[in-house]
Every structure is written in C-alpha cells, then in structure tokens.
Coordinates of C-alpha atoms and ligand atoms in Angstrom, one line a residue:
M1 CA 1.2 45.5 2.4
G2 CA 3.6 42.1 3.2
E3 CA 1.4 38.4 3.5
F4 CA 1.3 38.6 7.2
E5 CA 0.0 41.1 7.6
L6 CA -2.3 41.1 5.2
I7 CA -3.9 37.9 6.9
R8 CA -3.2 39.8 10.2
H9 CA -5.5 42.4 9.2
Y10 CA -7.8 40.8 7.2
F11 CA -8.4 37.8 8.6
Q12 CA -7.0 37.5 11.7
R13 CA -9.9 38.8 14.2
A14 CA -9.3 39.5 18.0
G15 CA -11.5 37.9 21.1
A16 CA -11.9 35.4 22.2
N17 CA -12.9 31.5 20.6
P18 CA -15.9 29.7 20.8
P19 CA -16.0 26.1 22.5
G20 CA -15.6 24.1 19.1
V21 CA -11.8 26.7 18.6
V22 CA -9.3 25.7 20.9
L23 CA -6.9 28.0 18.4
G24 CA -7.2 29.9 15.6
V25 CA -5.2 31.7 13.0
G26 CA -1.6 32.5 13.9
D27 CA -0.3 28.9 14.6
D28 CA 1.0 26.2 11.9
C29 CA -2.5 23.9 13.1
A30 CA -5.6 25.3 14.1
L31 CA -6.9 23.0 17.3
L32 CA -11.3 22.2 16.6
A33 CA -12.3 20.2 19.4
P34 CA -15.6 18.6 18.1
E35 CA -18.5 17.5 21.0
P36 CA -17.0 14.0 22.3
G37 CA -18.5 11.0 20.4
Q38 CA -19.2 13.6 17.2
R39 CA -18.0 12.5 14.0
L40 CA -15.9 15.2 11.9
A41 CA -17.8 16.6 8.6
I42 CA -15.3 18.2 6.0
S43 CA -16.2 19.7 3.3
T44 CA -14.4 21.9 0.1
D45 CA -15.6 23.9 -2.4
M46 CA -13.6 26.5 -4.9
L47 CA -14.5 29.0 -6.5
V48 CA -12.6 30.2 -9.8
E49 CA -12.6 33.3 -11.5
G50 CA -14.3 33.6 -14.6
R51 CA -16.4 30.1 -14.0
H52 CA -17.8 30.5 -10.9
F53 CA -17.9 34.1 -11.0
F54 CA -17.7 37.3 -12.8
A55 CA -14.3 39.4 -11.9
D56 CA -16.4 42.5 -11.3
V57 CA -18.5 41.1 -9.0
D58 CA -19.3 42.7 -5.4
P59 CA -16.3 41.4 -3.5
V60 CA -18.4 41.4 0.2
A61 CA -21.4 39.2 -2.2
L62 CA -18.2 36.7 -3.1
G63 CA -16.7 36.5 0.4
H64 CA -20.7 35.6 1.6
K65 CA -21.3 33.1 -1.4
A66 CA -17.4 31.9 -0.9
L67 CA -18.9 30.2 2.3
A68 CA -22.8 29.8 1.6
V69 CA -21.6 26.5 -1.0
N70 CA -19.4 25.2 1.8
L71 CA -22.2 26.2 4.8
S72 CA -24.8 24.1 2.5
D73 CA -22.5 21.1 2.1
L74 CA -23.0 21.0 5.4
A75 CA -26.4 21.8 6.0
A76 CA -27.2 18.7 3.4
M77 CA -25.2 16.5 6.1
G78 CA -27.3 17.7 8.7
A79 CA -24.0 18.6 10.6
R80 CA -23.3 22.0 12.6
P81 CA -20.6 24.1 11.9
L82 CA -17.4 24.0 13.8
G83 CA -14.9 26.1 11.4
C84 CA -13.4 27.1 8.3
T85 CA -10.3 27.8 6.2
L86 CA -9.6 29.7 3.7
A87 CA -6.8 28.6 0.5
L88 CA -6.9 32.1 -1.2
A89 CA -4.6 33.0 -4.0
L90 CA -5.0 36.9 -5.2
P91 CA -3.8 38.8 -7.9
R92 CA -2.9 41.7 -5.6
A93 CA -3.0 43.6 -2.4
D94 CA -6.0 45.6 -2.5
A95 CA -7.3 47.2 0.3
T96 CA -11.0 48.1 -1.0
W97 CA -11.4 44.0 -2.2
L98 CA -10.0 42.1 0.3
A99 CA -12.2 44.9 3.1
G100 CA -15.2 44.1 1.2
F101 CA -14.7 40.1 1.0
S102 CA -13.1 40.4 4.1
R103 CA -16.5 41.3 5.3
G104 CA -19.2 39.3 3.3
L105 CA -17.5 36.1 4.8
F106 CA -17.2 37.1 8.4
E107 CA -21.0 38.2 8.1
L108 CA -22.0 34.8 7.0
A109 CA -19.1 33.3 9.8
D110 CA -20.6 34.7 12.5
G111 CA -24.6 34.0 12.1
A112 CA -23.8 30.7 11.1
A113 CA -21.0 30.2 14.1
C114 CA -18.6 29.6 12.1
P115 CA -15.3 30.8 12.5
L116 CA -12.8 31.4 10.4
V117 CA -9.5 28.9 12.1
G118 CA -6.6 29.3 9.5
G119 CA -6.1 28.8 5.8
D120 CA -3.1 30.3 3.1
T121 CA -2.6 33.4 0.9
T122 CA -0.2 33.6 -2.0
K123 CA -0.2 35.4 -5.3
G124 CA -2.0 34.4 -8.2
P125 CA -4.8 34.1 -10.6
L126 CA -8.0 35.2 -7.9
N127 CA -9.1 31.5 -6.8
L128 CA -10.8 31.0 -3.4
C129 CA -10.8 27.8 -1.9
I130 CA -13.1 27.2 1.6
T131 CA -13.0 23.9 3.7
V132 CA -15.3 23.9 6.4
F133 CA -15.1 21.4 9.5
G134 CA -18.6 20.7 11.0
Q135 CA -20.0 17.7 13.6
V136 CA -22.8 15.1 13.4
P137 CA -23.6 13.1 15.7
P138 CA -23.0 9.4 14.5
G139 CA -25.4 7.5 12.6
Q140 CA -27.4 10.7 12.4
E141 CA -26.3 12.3 8.8
L142 CA -28.1 12.5 6.0
R143 CA -26.4 10.8 3.0
R144 CA -27.5 10.4 -0.5
S145 CA -27.8 7.2 0.1
G146 CA -30.9 6.6 2.5
A147 CA -34.1 7.3 0.0
R148 CA -36.6 4.2 -0.7
A149 CA -39.3 3.3 -2.3
G150 CA -42.4 5.2 -1.1
D151 CA -40.9 8.5 0.8
E152 CA -41.5 11.7 -0.9
V153 CA -39.2 14.1 -2.1
W154 CA -39.0 17.5 -0.6
V155 CA -36.6 20.7 -1.5
S156 CA -36.5 24.3 0.4
G157 CA -37.1 27.7 -0.4
Q158 CA -37.2 28.2 -4.0
L159 CA -35.4 26.7 -7.6
G160 CA -34.1 28.7 -10.6
D161 CA -33.7 32.3 -10.0
A162 CA -29.8 32.5 -9.5
R163 CA -30.2 30.7 -13.3
L164 CA -32.6 33.3 -14.2
A165 CA -30.1 35.7 -13.1
L166 CA -27.1 34.2 -14.7
D167 CA -29.1 34.1 -17.6
A168 CA -30.0 38.3 -17.9
L169 CA -26.1 38.7 -16.8
L170 CA -25.6 36.7 -20.0
G171 CA -27.0 38.8 -22.2
E172 CA -29.6 35.5 -22.9
I173 CA -32.9 37.3 -21.3
E174 CA -33.9 40.5 -20.7
L175 CA -35.2 41.1 -17.0
A176 CA -37.5 43.7 -15.7
P177 CA -34.6 45.8 -13.3
E178 CA -36.6 44.8 -10.3
V179 CA -36.4 41.3 -11.3
L180 CA -33.2 40.9 -12.5
A181 CA -32.3 42.2 -8.6
R182 CA -34.0 39.9 -7.1
A183 CA -33.1 37.0 -9.3
R184 CA -29.2 38.4 -8.9
Q185 CA -30.0 38.4 -4.9
R186 CA -30.2 35.0 -4.9
L187 CA -27.1 34.4 -7.5
E188 CA -25.0 35.9 -5.7
R189 CA -26.6 35.9 -2.1
P190 CA -27.4 32.5 -1.5
T191 CA -28.6 31.2 2.5
P192 CA -27.1 28.0 3.5
R193 CA -30.0 26.3 4.8
L194 CA -28.1 25.2 8.2
A195 CA -31.4 25.2 10.4
L196 CA -32.6 23.1 8.1
G197 CA -30.5 20.2 8.2
L198 CA -30.0 20.6 11.9
A199 CA -33.9 20.2 12.0
L200 CA -34.6 17.0 9.8
R201 CA -31.7 14.7 11.7
G202 CA -33.7 11.6 12.6
I203 CA -36.2 12.9 10.3
A204 CA -35.1 13.0 6.3
S205 CA -34.0 9.2 5.0
A206 CA -31.4 11.4 2.4
A207 CA -30.4 14.7 1.5
A208 CA -28.0 16.9 -0.7
D209 CA -27.9 20.3 -1.1
V210 CA -28.5 21.5 -5.5
S211 CA -25.6 23.2 -6.1
D212 CA -26.0 21.6 -9.5
G213 CA -29.8 21.8 -10.6
L214 CA -32.9 19.5 -8.8
C215 CA -32.4 16.4 -11.7
G216 CA -28.4 16.1 -11.3
D217 CA -28.6 16.5 -7.3
L218 CA -31.8 14.2 -7.0
G219 CA -30.1 12.3 -9.8
H220 CA -27.0 11.9 -7.3
I221 CA -29.9 10.6 -4.4
L222 CA -32.0 8.4 -6.4
V223 CA -28.1 6.3 -7.5
A224 CA -26.8 6.6 -4.6
S225 CA -29.5 4.9 -3.4
G226 CA -31.0 2.9 -6.3
V227 CA -34.3 4.1 -6.2
G228 CA -35.9 6.1 -8.8
A229 CA -38.8 9.0 -8.6
E230 CA -42.2 10.7 -9.7
L231 CA -42.3 14.2 -9.9
D232 CA -44.8 16.4 -11.6
A233 CA -43.9 19.7 -13.1
D234 CA -46.6 21.5 -13.6
A235 CA -47.6 21.2 -9.7
L236 CA -43.5 22.1 -9.5
L237 CA -44.3 25.3 -11.7
A238 CA -47.1 25.9 -9.1
S239 CA -45.9 25.2 -5.9
D240 CA -43.6 27.8 -3.1
A241 CA -40.9 26.5 -4.9
I242 CA -41.2 28.5 -7.8
S243 CA -41.0 32.4 -7.7
A244 CA -43.8 34.6 -8.8
D245 CA -41.0 36.0 -11.2
L246 CA -40.6 32.6 -12.5
R247 CA -43.3 31.6 -13.0
A248 CA -44.5 34.5 -15.0
L249 CA -42.2 33.2 -17.6
P250 CA -42.7 30.7 -20.8
R251 CA -43.0 27.2 -19.2
E252 CA -40.1 26.2 -20.9
R253 CA -37.6 28.8 -19.8
A254 CA -39.3 28.4 -16.1
L255 CA -38.6 24.3 -16.3
H256 CA -35.5 24.7 -17.5
C257 CA -34.1 27.3 -14.7
A258 CA -35.9 25.3 -11.9
L259 CA -34.5 22.0 -12.7
A260 CA -31.3 22.2 -14.7
G261 CA -29.8 25.9 -13.3
G262 CA -28.3 24.9 -9.7
D263 CA -26.5 27.4 -7.8
D264 CA -29.6 27.1 -5.7
Y265 CA -27.7 26.0 -2.4
E266 CA -31.2 24.9 -1.7
L267 CA -31.8 21.0 0.1
I268 CA -33.6 18.2 -1.7
F269 CA -35.0 15.4 0.8
T270 CA -36.5 12.6 1.3
A271 CA -38.4 11.1 4.2
P272 CA -41.0 8.8 4.8
A273 CA -44.4 9.9 3.5
G274 CA -45.7 8.8 7.5
A275 CA -43.3 11.3 8.7
H276 CA -44.7 13.9 6.4
D277 CA -45.9 16.5 9.0
A278 CA -42.9 15.8 11.1
V279 CA -41.1 17.5 7.9
L280 CA -43.5 20.3 8.3
Q281 CA -42.7 20.9 11.4
A282 CA -39.4 21.2 10.7
A283 CA -39.5 23.2 8.2
C284 CA -41.4 25.5 10.2
S285 CA -39.2 25.3 13.3
A286 CA -36.7 26.0 10.8
A287 CA -38.2 28.8 8.9
T288 CA -37.6 27.8 6.3
P289 CA -40.7 27.0 3.6
V290 CA -41.0 23.2 1.7
S291 CA -42.1 22.1 -0.8
C292 CA -43.6 18.2 -1.6
L293 CA -43.0 17.2 -5.6
G294 CA -43.1 13.8 -5.7
R295 CA -42.5 9.7 -4.4
I296 CA -39.5 7.9 -4.8
T297 CA -39.9 4.8 -6.9
T298 CA -38.3 1.2 -7.2
E299 CA -37.9 1.7 -11.1
P300 CA -35.0 3.9 -10.9
G301 CA -34.7 6.7 -13.3
L302 CA -36.1 10.0 -12.7
R303 CA -39.6 10.5 -14.8
W304 CA -41.5 14.2 -14.9
Q305 CA -45.1 14.5 -16.4
D306 CA -47.2 16.8 -16.3
A307 CA -50.6 17.7 -14.7
C308 CA -52.6 15.3 -17.4
G309 CA -50.2 12.3 -16.2
R310 CA -48.5 12.4 -19.0
P311 CA -44.7 11.9 -19.6
L312 CA -42.3 14.3 -20.7
D313 CA -38.9 14.3 -21.6
L314 CA -37.0 16.5 -19.6
A315 CA -33.6 15.1 -20.2
W316 CA -31.1 18.4 -19.2
A317 CA -28.3 17.3 -17.8
S318 CA -27.3 18.9 -15.2
F319 CA -23.9 20.8 -15.0
D320 CA -20.6 18.9 -15.5
H321 CA -17.3 21.2 -15.6
F322 CA -15.9 18.3 -18.5
A323 CA -19.1 17.6 -20.0
Ligands
ADP1 P1 2.9 28.0 6.8 O1 4.0 28.8 6.0 O2 3.0 27.8 8.2 O3 1.5 27.4 6.5 P2 1.0 30.8 6.9 O4 2.2 32.0 6.7 O5 0.6 30.0 5.2 O6 1.3 29.6 7.7 O7 0.0 31.3 7.2 C1 0.5 31.9 9.0 C2 -1.3 31.6 9.8 O8 -1.9 32.2 9.5 C3 -1.5 30.3 10.0 O9 -2.2 30.2 11.2 C4 -2.4 29.8 8.6 O10 -3.6 29.5 8.6 C5 -2.6 31.5 8.7 N1 -3.6 31.5 7.1 C6 -2.6 32.0 6.2 N2 -3.6 33.0 5.3 C7 -5.1 32.6 6.0 C8 -6.3 33.7 5.2 N3 -6.0 33.8 3.8 N4 -7.4 33.0 5.8 C9 -7.2 32.8 7.5 N5 -5.6 32.3 8.0 C10 -5.2 32.8 6.7
MG2 MG1 1.0 28.5 5.1

C-alpha cells in the first residue's frame, strides 16, 4: 500500500464536514472556521514508543489515547474542539495496526466532535503527534494564572489509577486481575473532561489538566498565579478522587500514585469559595464528579498536612523527561 492510498483508506472519510471545518483531509491545508470573534486554542502532544506507550499496546487504545491527551488540553482551557491533525511516523504499513489505530482515534474524534482535518505520514520509528484546534470566547479561557488566595482547589474524577497500572505492568506491584483491568482502562483509555471544561467557563479562576501528576500540575497553577496551596492528604485519600482499589493499598503507595502518578487527564482547577455551589452545579451538568481538596494561600508553595493538621513532607517531583 502506498502513502496516499494509506492516507485515503485509513484517515480520510467521506461525508459532509461539520460547521467548523470548511476543508478537511486532501488539500495542501485544511480550512477551519472558528465562530466570529472566538479565539483559536491550539495544543500539540507527541507520543513516542517506549517512552509514552509500550510497543505491544492495543492500537485501538493507542488511537484513543493519542487524541485524548490532546483533547484534555482543550478541556483544561475551557475550549470547544474544532478539529485535529495527525503527524504519523510508521515503521511499516501494517493493515491490522492501522485499522485499529484509526478506529480508536475516530471513535473519540466523533464523540468529541473533533474531526481529523489533515496530517503527515512518513516512514520511521513509531511516533504520533496530534495537534488539536479549538475555540473559546475572549476572556472565558481557563488560564493557569488566575488562582487567588482563598480560592478552593478542585479536581475532577479520580487520580492515581493510571500510575497504579503502570507500576503493575512494570512488575513493581502485583494486582488482582480485575484490579489491574480497571486500572489499565484508566491508563490506556483516559476520558478528556471536555464537558467540564466548558461548564467551568466563567466559574473556575484557573485550570490545568493532570498529565504529569497532581503535585506537578497544581504546582504550575501556583507558580503562574503567584500563590500557594494547603491540602489535606488524608481528606484526599478518603475522598471520591481516590478509587476503592487505590485506597485499599498501603497509604504511601496510594499517596504516591495519586499525587505524583501522572497520566490521569483529570482537570485540576481553582474557583472562588463563593462559587462552591456553582462548581458542583457545573460538575453535575457535565456529568463529571469533582472533589474539593483544599485552599489557595498567599504564601507560595504547595503544603500538605495530615488529618491532625501536621505538615507532611511529600516533596516528590512530578514527571520531567529531562530530570
Ligand atoms: P503535502 O506533501 O502537500 O504536505 P501530504 O502528501 O503530506 O501533502 O498529505 C496529503 C493530504 O493528506 C493532506 O491534506 C494532508 O493533510 C493529509 N494527510 C497526510 N497524512 C495524514 C494523516 N496521517 N492523517 C490525516 N491526514 C493526513
Ligand atoms: Mg506533507
């Protein structure tokens, strides 16, 4: 199969374009049409074999995850997807792999109304790079820099299970098969929180998605906003933000997975304390659970305490490719 046949067969689809797409795959450029006055939100994420995924990972799951990690960035900005492009380096044109990968990608793209509008295909070590384009009304984007002292700190969904699956796949911990299956689902099929990001426009003061771990990504918000935060580790462990599977493990491992794990693709965000009920309402309208973890402080830095108010030293770095 040649390059152009491959693109046509696996990545070009017939049918009318959605309103935001004037021209999709097949020309020198795609043409997108954001609604008048809206700002374009753009984000790129690359996935490299051996670094972000195992060589034998299910291609359907990989197609899903490659797009999911990008959509998660749009969600964290409060942006609505317009379309995406895919740059793909493949060692060979493996029909089974391509069929699975494109199926996983298109299933999520269809569900998120984020059509594939272009890309590039070349031979080489397996490497995937997706760029997403979205739109957000001026002033309504959820930047990292808007957190203020007194704001509450929230997180969506559950933290730590992706890291738990990774530790198990690397042989560092043994899990019961059904526990591993659940955790693996979180590692390989993260859910981008797009509906929540949209619902938090005008409510959240700052937001980021949790890709490198709660401590690290909340840390980005704190630095960008020039503030600090006080969080209760035991309250976190007891909250809905921790799965029963993770809570059943020794405290140290549960905390490490939840705080420094990464690959969660949940939203960490802040909102004024007076907007507490508005946050709960937004979460309800987006059908996405959220948990309140603590408070933003004037004093910079991230401080953890236990249930008795004793400070905890949880100085784990979040994931850094060059550390
Ligand atoms: P050019 O060489 O002019 O950049 P290409 O031959 O790379 O064009 O691609 C032809 C068309 O196919 C373009 O519209 C491009 O956006 C699209 N395309 C290439 N690879 C992919 C891919 N993996 N997924 C989606 N569209 C792709
Ligand atoms: Mg090209």
